[in-house]
Structure formats: C-alpha cells, structure tokens
Coordinates of C-alpha atoms and ligand atoms in Angstrom, one line a residue:
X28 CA -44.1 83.4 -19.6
X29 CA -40.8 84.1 -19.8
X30 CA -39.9 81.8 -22.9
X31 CA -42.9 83.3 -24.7
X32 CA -41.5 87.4 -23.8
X33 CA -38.2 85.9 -25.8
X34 CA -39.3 84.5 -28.7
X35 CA -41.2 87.6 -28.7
X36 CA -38.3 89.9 -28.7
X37 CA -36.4 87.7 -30.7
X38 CA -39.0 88.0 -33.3
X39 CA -39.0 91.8 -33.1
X40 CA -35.7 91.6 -33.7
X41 CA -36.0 89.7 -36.6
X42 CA -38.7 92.1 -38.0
X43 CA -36.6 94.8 -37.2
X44 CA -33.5 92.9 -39.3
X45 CA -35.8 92.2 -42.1
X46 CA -37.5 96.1 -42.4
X47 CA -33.5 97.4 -42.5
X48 CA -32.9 95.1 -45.1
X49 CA -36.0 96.1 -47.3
X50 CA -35.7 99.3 -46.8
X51 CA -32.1 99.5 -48.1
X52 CA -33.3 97.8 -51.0
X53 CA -35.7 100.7 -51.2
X54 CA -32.7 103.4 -51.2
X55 CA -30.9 101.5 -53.9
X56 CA -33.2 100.3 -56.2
X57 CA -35.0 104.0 -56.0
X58 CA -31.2 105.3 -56.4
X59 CA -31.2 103.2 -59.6
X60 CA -34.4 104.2 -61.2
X61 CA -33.5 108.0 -61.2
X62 CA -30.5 106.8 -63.5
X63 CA -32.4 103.8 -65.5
X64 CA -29.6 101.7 -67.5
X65 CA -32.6 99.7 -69.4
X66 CA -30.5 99.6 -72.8
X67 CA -27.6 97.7 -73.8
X68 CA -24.4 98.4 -72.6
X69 CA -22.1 100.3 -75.7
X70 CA -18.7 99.9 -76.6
X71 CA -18.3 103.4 -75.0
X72 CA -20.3 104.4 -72.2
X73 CA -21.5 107.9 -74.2
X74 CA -24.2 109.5 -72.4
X75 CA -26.7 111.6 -74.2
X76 CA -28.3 113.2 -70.9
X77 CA -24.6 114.5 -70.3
X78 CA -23.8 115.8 -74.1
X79 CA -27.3 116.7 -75.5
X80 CA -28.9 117.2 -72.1
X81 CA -26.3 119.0 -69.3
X82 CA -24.4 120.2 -72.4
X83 CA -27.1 121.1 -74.3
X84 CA -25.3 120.3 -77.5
X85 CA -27.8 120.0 -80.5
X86 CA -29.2 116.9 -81.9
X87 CA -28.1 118.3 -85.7
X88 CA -24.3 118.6 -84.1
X89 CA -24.1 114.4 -84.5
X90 CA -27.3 113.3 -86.4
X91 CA -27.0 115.6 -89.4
X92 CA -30.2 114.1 -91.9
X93 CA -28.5 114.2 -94.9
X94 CA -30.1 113.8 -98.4
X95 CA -32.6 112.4 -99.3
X96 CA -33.3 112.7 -95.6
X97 CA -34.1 108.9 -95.1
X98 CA -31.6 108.8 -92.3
X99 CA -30.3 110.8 -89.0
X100 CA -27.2 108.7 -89.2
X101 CA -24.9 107.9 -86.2
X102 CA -21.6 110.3 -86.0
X103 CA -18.2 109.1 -86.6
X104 CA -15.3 109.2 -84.2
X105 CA -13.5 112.5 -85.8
X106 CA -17.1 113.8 -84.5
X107 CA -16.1 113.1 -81.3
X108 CA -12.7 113.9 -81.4
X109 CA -13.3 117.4 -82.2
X110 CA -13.3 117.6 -78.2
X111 CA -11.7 114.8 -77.3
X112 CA -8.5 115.3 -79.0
X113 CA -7.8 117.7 -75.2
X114 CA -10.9 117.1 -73.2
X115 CA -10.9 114.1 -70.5
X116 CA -7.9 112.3 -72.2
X117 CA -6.9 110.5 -68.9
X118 CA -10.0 108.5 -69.1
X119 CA -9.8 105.3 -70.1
X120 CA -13.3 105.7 -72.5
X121 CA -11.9 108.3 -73.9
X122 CA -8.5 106.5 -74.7
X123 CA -10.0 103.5 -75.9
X124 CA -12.2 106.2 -78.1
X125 CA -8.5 108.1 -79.2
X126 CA -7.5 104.6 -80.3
X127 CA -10.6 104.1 -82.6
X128 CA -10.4 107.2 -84.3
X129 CA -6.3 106.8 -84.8
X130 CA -7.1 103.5 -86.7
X131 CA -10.3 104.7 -88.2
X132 CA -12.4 102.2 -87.6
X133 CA -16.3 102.9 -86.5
X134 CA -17.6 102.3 -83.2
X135 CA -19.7 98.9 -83.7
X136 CA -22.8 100.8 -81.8
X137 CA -25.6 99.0 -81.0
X138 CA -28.5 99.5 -83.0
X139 CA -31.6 101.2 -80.5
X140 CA -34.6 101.6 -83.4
X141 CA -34.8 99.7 -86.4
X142 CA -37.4 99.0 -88.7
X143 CA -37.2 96.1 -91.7
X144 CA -36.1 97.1 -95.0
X145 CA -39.7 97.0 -96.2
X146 CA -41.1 99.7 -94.8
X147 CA -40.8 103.3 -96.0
X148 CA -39.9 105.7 -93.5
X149 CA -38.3 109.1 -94.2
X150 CA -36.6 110.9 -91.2
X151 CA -37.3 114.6 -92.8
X152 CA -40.7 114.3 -94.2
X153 CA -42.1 113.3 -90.7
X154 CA -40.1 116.8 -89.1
X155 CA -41.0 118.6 -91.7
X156 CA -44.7 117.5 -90.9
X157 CA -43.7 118.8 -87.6
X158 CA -42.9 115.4 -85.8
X159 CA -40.3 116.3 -82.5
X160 CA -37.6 113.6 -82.0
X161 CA -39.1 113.1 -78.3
X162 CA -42.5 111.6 -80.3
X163 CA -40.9 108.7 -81.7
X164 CA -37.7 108.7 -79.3
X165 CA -38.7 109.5 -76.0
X166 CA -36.8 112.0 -73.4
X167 CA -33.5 111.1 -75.2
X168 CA -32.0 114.0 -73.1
X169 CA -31.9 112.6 -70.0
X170 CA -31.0 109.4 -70.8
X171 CA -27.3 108.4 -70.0
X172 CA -27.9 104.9 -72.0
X173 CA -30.6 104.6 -74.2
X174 CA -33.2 102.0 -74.9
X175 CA -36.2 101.6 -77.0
X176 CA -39.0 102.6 -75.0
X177 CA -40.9 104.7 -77.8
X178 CA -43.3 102.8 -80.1
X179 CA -41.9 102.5 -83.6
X180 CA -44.2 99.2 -84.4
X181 CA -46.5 98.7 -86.8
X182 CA -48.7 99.6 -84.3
X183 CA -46.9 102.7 -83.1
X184 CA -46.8 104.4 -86.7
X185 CA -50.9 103.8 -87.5
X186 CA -51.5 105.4 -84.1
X187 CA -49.7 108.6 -85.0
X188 CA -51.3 108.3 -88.1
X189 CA -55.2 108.2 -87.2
X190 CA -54.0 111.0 -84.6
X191 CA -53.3 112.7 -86.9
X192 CA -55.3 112.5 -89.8
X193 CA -51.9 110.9 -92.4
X194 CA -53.1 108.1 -94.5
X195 CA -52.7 104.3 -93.1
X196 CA -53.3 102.6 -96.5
X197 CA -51.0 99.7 -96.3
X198 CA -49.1 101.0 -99.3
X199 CA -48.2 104.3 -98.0
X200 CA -45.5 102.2 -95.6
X201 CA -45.5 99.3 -97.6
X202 CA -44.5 99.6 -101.6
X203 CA -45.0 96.2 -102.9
X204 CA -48.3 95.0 -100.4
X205 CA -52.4 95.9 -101.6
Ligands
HEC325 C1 -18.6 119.7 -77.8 C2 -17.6 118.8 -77.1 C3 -17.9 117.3 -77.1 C4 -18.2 116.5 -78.1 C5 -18.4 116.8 -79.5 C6 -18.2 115.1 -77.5 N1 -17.9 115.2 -76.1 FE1 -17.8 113.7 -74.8 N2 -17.5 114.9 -73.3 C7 -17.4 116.3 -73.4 C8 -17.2 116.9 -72.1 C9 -17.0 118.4 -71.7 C10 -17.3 115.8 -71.2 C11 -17.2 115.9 -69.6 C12 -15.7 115.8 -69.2 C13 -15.6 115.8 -67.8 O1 -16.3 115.0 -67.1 O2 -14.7 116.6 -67.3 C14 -17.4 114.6 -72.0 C15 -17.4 113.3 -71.5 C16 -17.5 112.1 -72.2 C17 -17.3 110.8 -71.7 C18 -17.1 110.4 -70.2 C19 -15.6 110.2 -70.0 C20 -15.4 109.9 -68.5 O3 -14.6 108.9 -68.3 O4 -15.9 110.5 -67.6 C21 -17.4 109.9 -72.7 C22 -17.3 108.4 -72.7 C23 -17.6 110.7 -73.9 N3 -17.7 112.1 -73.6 C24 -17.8 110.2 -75.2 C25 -18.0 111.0 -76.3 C26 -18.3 110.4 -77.6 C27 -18.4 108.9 -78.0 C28 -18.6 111.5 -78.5 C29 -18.9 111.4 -79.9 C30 -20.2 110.7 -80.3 C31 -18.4 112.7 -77.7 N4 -18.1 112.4 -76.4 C32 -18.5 114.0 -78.2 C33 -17.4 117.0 -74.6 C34 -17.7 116.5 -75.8
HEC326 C1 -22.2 114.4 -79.3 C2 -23.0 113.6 -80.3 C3 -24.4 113.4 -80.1 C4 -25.4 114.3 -79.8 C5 -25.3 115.8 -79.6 C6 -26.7 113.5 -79.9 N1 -26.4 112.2 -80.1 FE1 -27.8 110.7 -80.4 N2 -26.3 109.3 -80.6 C7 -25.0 109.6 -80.5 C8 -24.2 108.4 -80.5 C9 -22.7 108.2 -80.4 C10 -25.2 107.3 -80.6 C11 -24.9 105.8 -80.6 C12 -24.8 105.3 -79.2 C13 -26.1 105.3 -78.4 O1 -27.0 104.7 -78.9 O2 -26.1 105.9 -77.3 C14 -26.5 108.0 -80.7 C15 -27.7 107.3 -80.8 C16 -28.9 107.9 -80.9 C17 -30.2 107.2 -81.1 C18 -30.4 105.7 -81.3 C19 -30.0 105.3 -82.7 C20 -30.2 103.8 -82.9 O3 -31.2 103.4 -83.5 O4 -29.3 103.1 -82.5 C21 -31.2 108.2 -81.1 C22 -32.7 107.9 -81.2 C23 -30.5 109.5 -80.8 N3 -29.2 109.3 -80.7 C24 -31.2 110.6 -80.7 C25 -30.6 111.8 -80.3 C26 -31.4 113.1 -80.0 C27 -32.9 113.2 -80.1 C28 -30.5 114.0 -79.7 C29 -30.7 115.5 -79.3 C30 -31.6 115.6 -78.2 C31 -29.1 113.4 -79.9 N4 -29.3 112.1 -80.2 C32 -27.9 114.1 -79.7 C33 -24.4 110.9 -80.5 C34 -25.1 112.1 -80.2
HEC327 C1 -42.0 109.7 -86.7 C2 -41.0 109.0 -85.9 C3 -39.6 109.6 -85.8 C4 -39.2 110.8 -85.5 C5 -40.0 112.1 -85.4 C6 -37.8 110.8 -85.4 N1 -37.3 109.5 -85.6 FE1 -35.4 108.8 -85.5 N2 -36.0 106.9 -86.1 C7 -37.3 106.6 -86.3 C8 -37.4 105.2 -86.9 C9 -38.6 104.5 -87.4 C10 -36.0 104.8 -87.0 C11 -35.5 103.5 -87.6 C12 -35.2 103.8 -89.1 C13 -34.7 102.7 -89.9 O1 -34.4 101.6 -89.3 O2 -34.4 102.9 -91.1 C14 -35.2 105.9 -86.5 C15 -33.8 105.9 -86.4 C16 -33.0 106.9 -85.9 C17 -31.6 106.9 -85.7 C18 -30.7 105.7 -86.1 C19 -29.9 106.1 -87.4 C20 -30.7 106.3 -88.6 O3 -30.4 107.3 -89.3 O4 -31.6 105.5 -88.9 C21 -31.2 108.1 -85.2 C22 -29.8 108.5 -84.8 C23 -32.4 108.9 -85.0 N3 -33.5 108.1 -85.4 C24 -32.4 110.1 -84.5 C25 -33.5 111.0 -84.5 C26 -33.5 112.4 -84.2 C27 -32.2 113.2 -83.7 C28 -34.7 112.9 -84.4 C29 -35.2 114.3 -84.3 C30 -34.5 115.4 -85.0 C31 -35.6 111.8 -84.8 N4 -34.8 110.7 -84.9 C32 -36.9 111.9 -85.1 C33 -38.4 107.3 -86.0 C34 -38.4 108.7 -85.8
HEC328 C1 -45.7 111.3 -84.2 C2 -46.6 110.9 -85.3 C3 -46.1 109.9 -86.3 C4 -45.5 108.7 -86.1 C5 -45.1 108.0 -84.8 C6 -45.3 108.2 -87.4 N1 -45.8 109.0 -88.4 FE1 -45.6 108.8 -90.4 N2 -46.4 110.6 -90.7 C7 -46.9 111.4 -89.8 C8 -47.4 112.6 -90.4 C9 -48.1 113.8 -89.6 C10 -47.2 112.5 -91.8 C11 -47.5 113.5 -92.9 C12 -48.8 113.2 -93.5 C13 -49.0 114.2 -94.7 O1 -48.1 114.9 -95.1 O2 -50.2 114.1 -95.2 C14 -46.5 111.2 -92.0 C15 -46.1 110.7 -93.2 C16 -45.6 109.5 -93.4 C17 -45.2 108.9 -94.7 C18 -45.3 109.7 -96.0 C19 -44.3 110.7 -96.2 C20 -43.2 110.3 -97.1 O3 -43.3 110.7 -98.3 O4 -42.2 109.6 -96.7 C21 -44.8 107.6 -94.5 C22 -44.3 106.7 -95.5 C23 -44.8 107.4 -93.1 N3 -45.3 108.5 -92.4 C24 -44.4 106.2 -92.5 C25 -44.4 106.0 -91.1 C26 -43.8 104.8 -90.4 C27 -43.3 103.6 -91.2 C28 -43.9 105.1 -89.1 C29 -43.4 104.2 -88.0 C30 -42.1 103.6 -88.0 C31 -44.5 106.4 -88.9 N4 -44.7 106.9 -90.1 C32 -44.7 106.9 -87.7 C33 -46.9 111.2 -88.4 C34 -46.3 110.1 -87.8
HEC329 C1 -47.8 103.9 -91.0 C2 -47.0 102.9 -91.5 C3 -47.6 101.5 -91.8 C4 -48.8 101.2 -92.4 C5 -49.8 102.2 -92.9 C6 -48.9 99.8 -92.5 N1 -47.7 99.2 -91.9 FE1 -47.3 97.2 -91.8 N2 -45.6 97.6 -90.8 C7 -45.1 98.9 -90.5 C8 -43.9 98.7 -89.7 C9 -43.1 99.9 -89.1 C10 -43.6 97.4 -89.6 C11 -42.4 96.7 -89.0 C12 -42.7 96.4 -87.5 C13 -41.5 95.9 -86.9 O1 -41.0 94.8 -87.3 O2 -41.0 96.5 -85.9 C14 -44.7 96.7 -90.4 C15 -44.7 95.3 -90.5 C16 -45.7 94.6 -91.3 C17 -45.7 93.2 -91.6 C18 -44.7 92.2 -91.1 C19 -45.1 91.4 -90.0 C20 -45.0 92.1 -88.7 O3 -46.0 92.2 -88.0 O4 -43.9 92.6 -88.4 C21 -46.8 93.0 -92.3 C22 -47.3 91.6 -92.9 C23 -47.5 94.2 -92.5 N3 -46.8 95.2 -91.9 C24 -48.7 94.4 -93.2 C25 -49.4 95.6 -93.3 C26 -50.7 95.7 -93.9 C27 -51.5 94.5 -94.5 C28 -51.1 97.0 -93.8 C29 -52.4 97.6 -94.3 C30 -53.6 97.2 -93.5 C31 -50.0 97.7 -93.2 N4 -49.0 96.8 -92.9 C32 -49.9 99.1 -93.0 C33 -45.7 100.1 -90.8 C34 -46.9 100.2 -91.5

C-alpha cells in the first residue's frame, strides 16, 4: 500500500513538473505571437509598426510611386537620416545606419514581394482603381518585421481580378503569351 501511495505522489509530482513546464511554454510562445518575427532578419532591425504604425508616419513619406508609377520604391538612408542625424544616435542601429549614409552606400534590404520580370504590374493603376496597400500587403502597420503573408501569386492576382470584375486574359499580365 504504501509503495503504491509513493509512486503515486511521485507521479503527481511529475504531472505537476510537466504542466509548469507546458504552461510556460504557453506564456512564451503566446508572448511571441503578439510580436510575430516571421520574415527575415534586415540589416537594420527597422520596424514599420513603430514608424508607420505608433508614429503614424505616411506610407508616401518613404515609398513615393514615382513615374510611370510601376514602382513604390524602397527609401534611401538620407530618408532616414532626416531624423536620425539627432534622434536615438546612441543606438548602435542607428550608428551602424549613420555609417551607411556617411559612405553612401544603400542598405542591401531584403527583398519581401517580388514578381518575375514577365509580368506587368503597375503600382498606381491598381490605387488609382482604388486598391489599399493592406489588399496586397497585409496589416503592414503593425508589423515590426515584415514577411510575405499577402497573396501576390498568379493565383492571388486572378482572384482579385474575378472579384472584381478586371480582365484575367493571360495577356493583360503577360505581354508576349496567347
Ligand atoms: C520622422 C522621423 C523618423 C524617420 C524618417 C525615421 N525614423 Fe527611425 N525612429 C524615429 C523615432 C522617433 C524612433 C524612436 C526612438 C526612441 O526609441 O526613442 C525611431 C527608432 C528607430 C530604430 C530603433 C533604434 C533603437 O535602437 O531603438 C531604428 C533601427 C530606426 N528607427 C531605423 C530607421 C530607418 C532605417 C529609417 C529610414 C527607413 C528611419 N528609422 C526613419 C524617427 C524616425
Ligand atoms: C520611415 C520610412 C517608411 C515608412 C513610413 C513606411 N515604410 Fe515600408 N519600408 C521601409 C523600409 C526601410 C523597407 C525595407 C525594409 C523592410 O522590408 O522592412 C520597407 C519595406 C516595405 C515593404 C516590402 C518591400 C519589399 O518587397 O521588400 C512593403 C510592402 C512596405 N514597406 C509597405 C509600407 C506601407 C504599406 C507603409 C505605410 C503603412 C509603409 N511601408 C511605410 C520604410 C518605410
Ligand atoms: C494590387 C496589389 C498591390 C497593391 C494595392 C500594393 N502593392 Fe506594393 N507590391 C505589389 C507587388 C505585386 C509587388 C512586387 C512588384 C515587383 O516585383 O515588381 C509590390 C512591391 C512593393 C514594394 C517593393 C518596391 C517596389 O517598388 O517594387 C513596396 C515598397 C510596396 N510594394 C509598397 C506598397 C505600398 C506602400 C502600397 C500602398 C500605397 C502598395 N504597395 C500597394 C502589389 C501591390
Ligand atoms: C486587390 C485586388 C487586385 C489584386 C490583388 C490585383 N489586381 Fe490587378 N487590377 C485590379 C483592378 C480593380 C484593376 C483595374 C481594372 C480596370 O481598370 O478595368 C486591375 C488592373 C490590372 C492591370 C491593368 C492596369 C494597367 O494598365 O497596368 C494589370 C496588368 C494588373 N491588374 C495586373 C495584376 C497583377 C500581375 C497582380 C498580382 C501580382 C494583380 N493585378 C493583383 C485589382 C487587383
Ligand atoms: C492578373 C494577372 C495574371 C494573369 C491574368 C495571368 N497571370 Fe500568369 N502569372 C502572374 C504572376 C503574378 C505570375 C508570377 C507568379 C510568381 O512567380 O510568384 C505568373 C506566372 C505565370 C507563369 C510562370 C510559371 C509559374 O507558375 O510561376 C506562367 C506559365 C503563366 N503565368 C501563365 C499564364 C497563363 C497561361 C495565363 C492565362 C490563362 C496567365 N498566366 C494569366 C499573373 C497573371
């Protein structure tokens, strides 16, 4: 009897060990996926949720659409610098940032959405046809690293498309295909 009431206990104490143990894996991983770090780490760790999200600053201020309107581009450091020149110079980000801009290289970003070469896309005719960045970009806002979790496929586009009544004739996206 009394061997038995021990490996008893000693189990309970064991299932006690082993729900502590889960359910701090449960309060991290839960921690974690209020913050998700899905995408690829940059060479500086710029945050959209904090500049276009708790700042509020406007998409336009770094991702301009200049003509033909193809592009959104990806700001350069003197962007960035416009600020950083005084704000949070003791960081080291920022520093290795400073250093970039004083040499004027680019930032080798990586790439988030990227379609091939043979496709036809233009940034401005699908906002002027009242497209938000959010459809094809997802909740960039509170993102502090982004990843591609929009659908910019083949697929993704004819969805949009049949939604909304724009033409999915394979030459519309694709110049040289019938
Ligand atoms: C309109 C002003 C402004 C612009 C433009 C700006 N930032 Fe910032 N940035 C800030 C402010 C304000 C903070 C928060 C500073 C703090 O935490 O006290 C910040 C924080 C940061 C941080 C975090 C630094 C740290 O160690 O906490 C990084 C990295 C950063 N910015 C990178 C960039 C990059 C890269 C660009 C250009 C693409 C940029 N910022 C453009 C104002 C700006
Ligand atoms: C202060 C400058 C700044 C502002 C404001 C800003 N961005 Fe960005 N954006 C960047 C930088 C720097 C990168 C490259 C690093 C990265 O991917 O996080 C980038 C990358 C992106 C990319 C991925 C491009 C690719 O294919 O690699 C998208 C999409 C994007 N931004 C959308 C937005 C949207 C939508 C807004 C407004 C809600 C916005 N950005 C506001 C600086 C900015
Ligand atoms: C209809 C879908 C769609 C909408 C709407 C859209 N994008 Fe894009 N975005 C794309 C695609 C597709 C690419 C890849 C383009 C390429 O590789 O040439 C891209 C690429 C980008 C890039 C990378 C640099 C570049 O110029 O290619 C940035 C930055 C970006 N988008 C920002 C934005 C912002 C900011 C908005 C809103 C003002 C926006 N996008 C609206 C589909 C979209
Ligand atoms: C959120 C919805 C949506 C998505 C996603 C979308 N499109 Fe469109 N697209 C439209 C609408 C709406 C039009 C305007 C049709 C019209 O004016 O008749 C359009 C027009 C176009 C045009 C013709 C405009 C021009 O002259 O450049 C092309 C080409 C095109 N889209 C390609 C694409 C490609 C490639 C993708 C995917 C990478 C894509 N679209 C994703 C909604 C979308
Ligand atoms: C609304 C725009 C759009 C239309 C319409 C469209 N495509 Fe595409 N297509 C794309 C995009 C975007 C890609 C690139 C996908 C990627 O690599 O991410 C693509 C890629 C392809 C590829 C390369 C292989 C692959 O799967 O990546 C082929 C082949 C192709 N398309 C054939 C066609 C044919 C055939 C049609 C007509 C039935 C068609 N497409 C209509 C947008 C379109």
């Amino acid at each position: 009897m009394k061997s038995v009431n021990r490996t008893s206990a000693r189990f309970r104490h064991a299932v006690t060990i082993i729900l502590f143990a889960s359910a701090s894996i449960w309060v991290s991983s839960t921690g974690r996926t209020q913050e998700p770090l899905e995408g690829p780490e940059q060479p500086i760790p710029y945050s959209h949720k904090l500049h276009a999200g708790k700042m509020n600053l406007e998409c336009k201020k770094c991702h301009p659409n200049p003509d033909p309107g193809e592009k959104m581009t990806i700001p350069a450091t003197a962007v960035c610098m416009e600020c950083h020149a005084v704000i949070k110079t003791d960081s080291p980000a920022i520093q290795k940032l400073a250093s970039f801009a004083e040499s004027n290289r680019d930032i080798r970003w990586v790439r988030i959405y990227e379609i091939p070469s043979f496709v036809r896309f233009s940034h401005r005719a699908h906002l002027e046809a009242e497209s938000t960045c959010a459809d094809c970009h997802g909740p960039v806002k509170e993102r502090v690293r982004l990843h591609r979790e929009a659908d910019i496929s083949m697929k993704g586009c004819m969805d949009c498309h049949m939604a909304k009544s724009a033409s999915t004739d394979c030459t519309f996206c694709h110049e040289n295909m019938n």
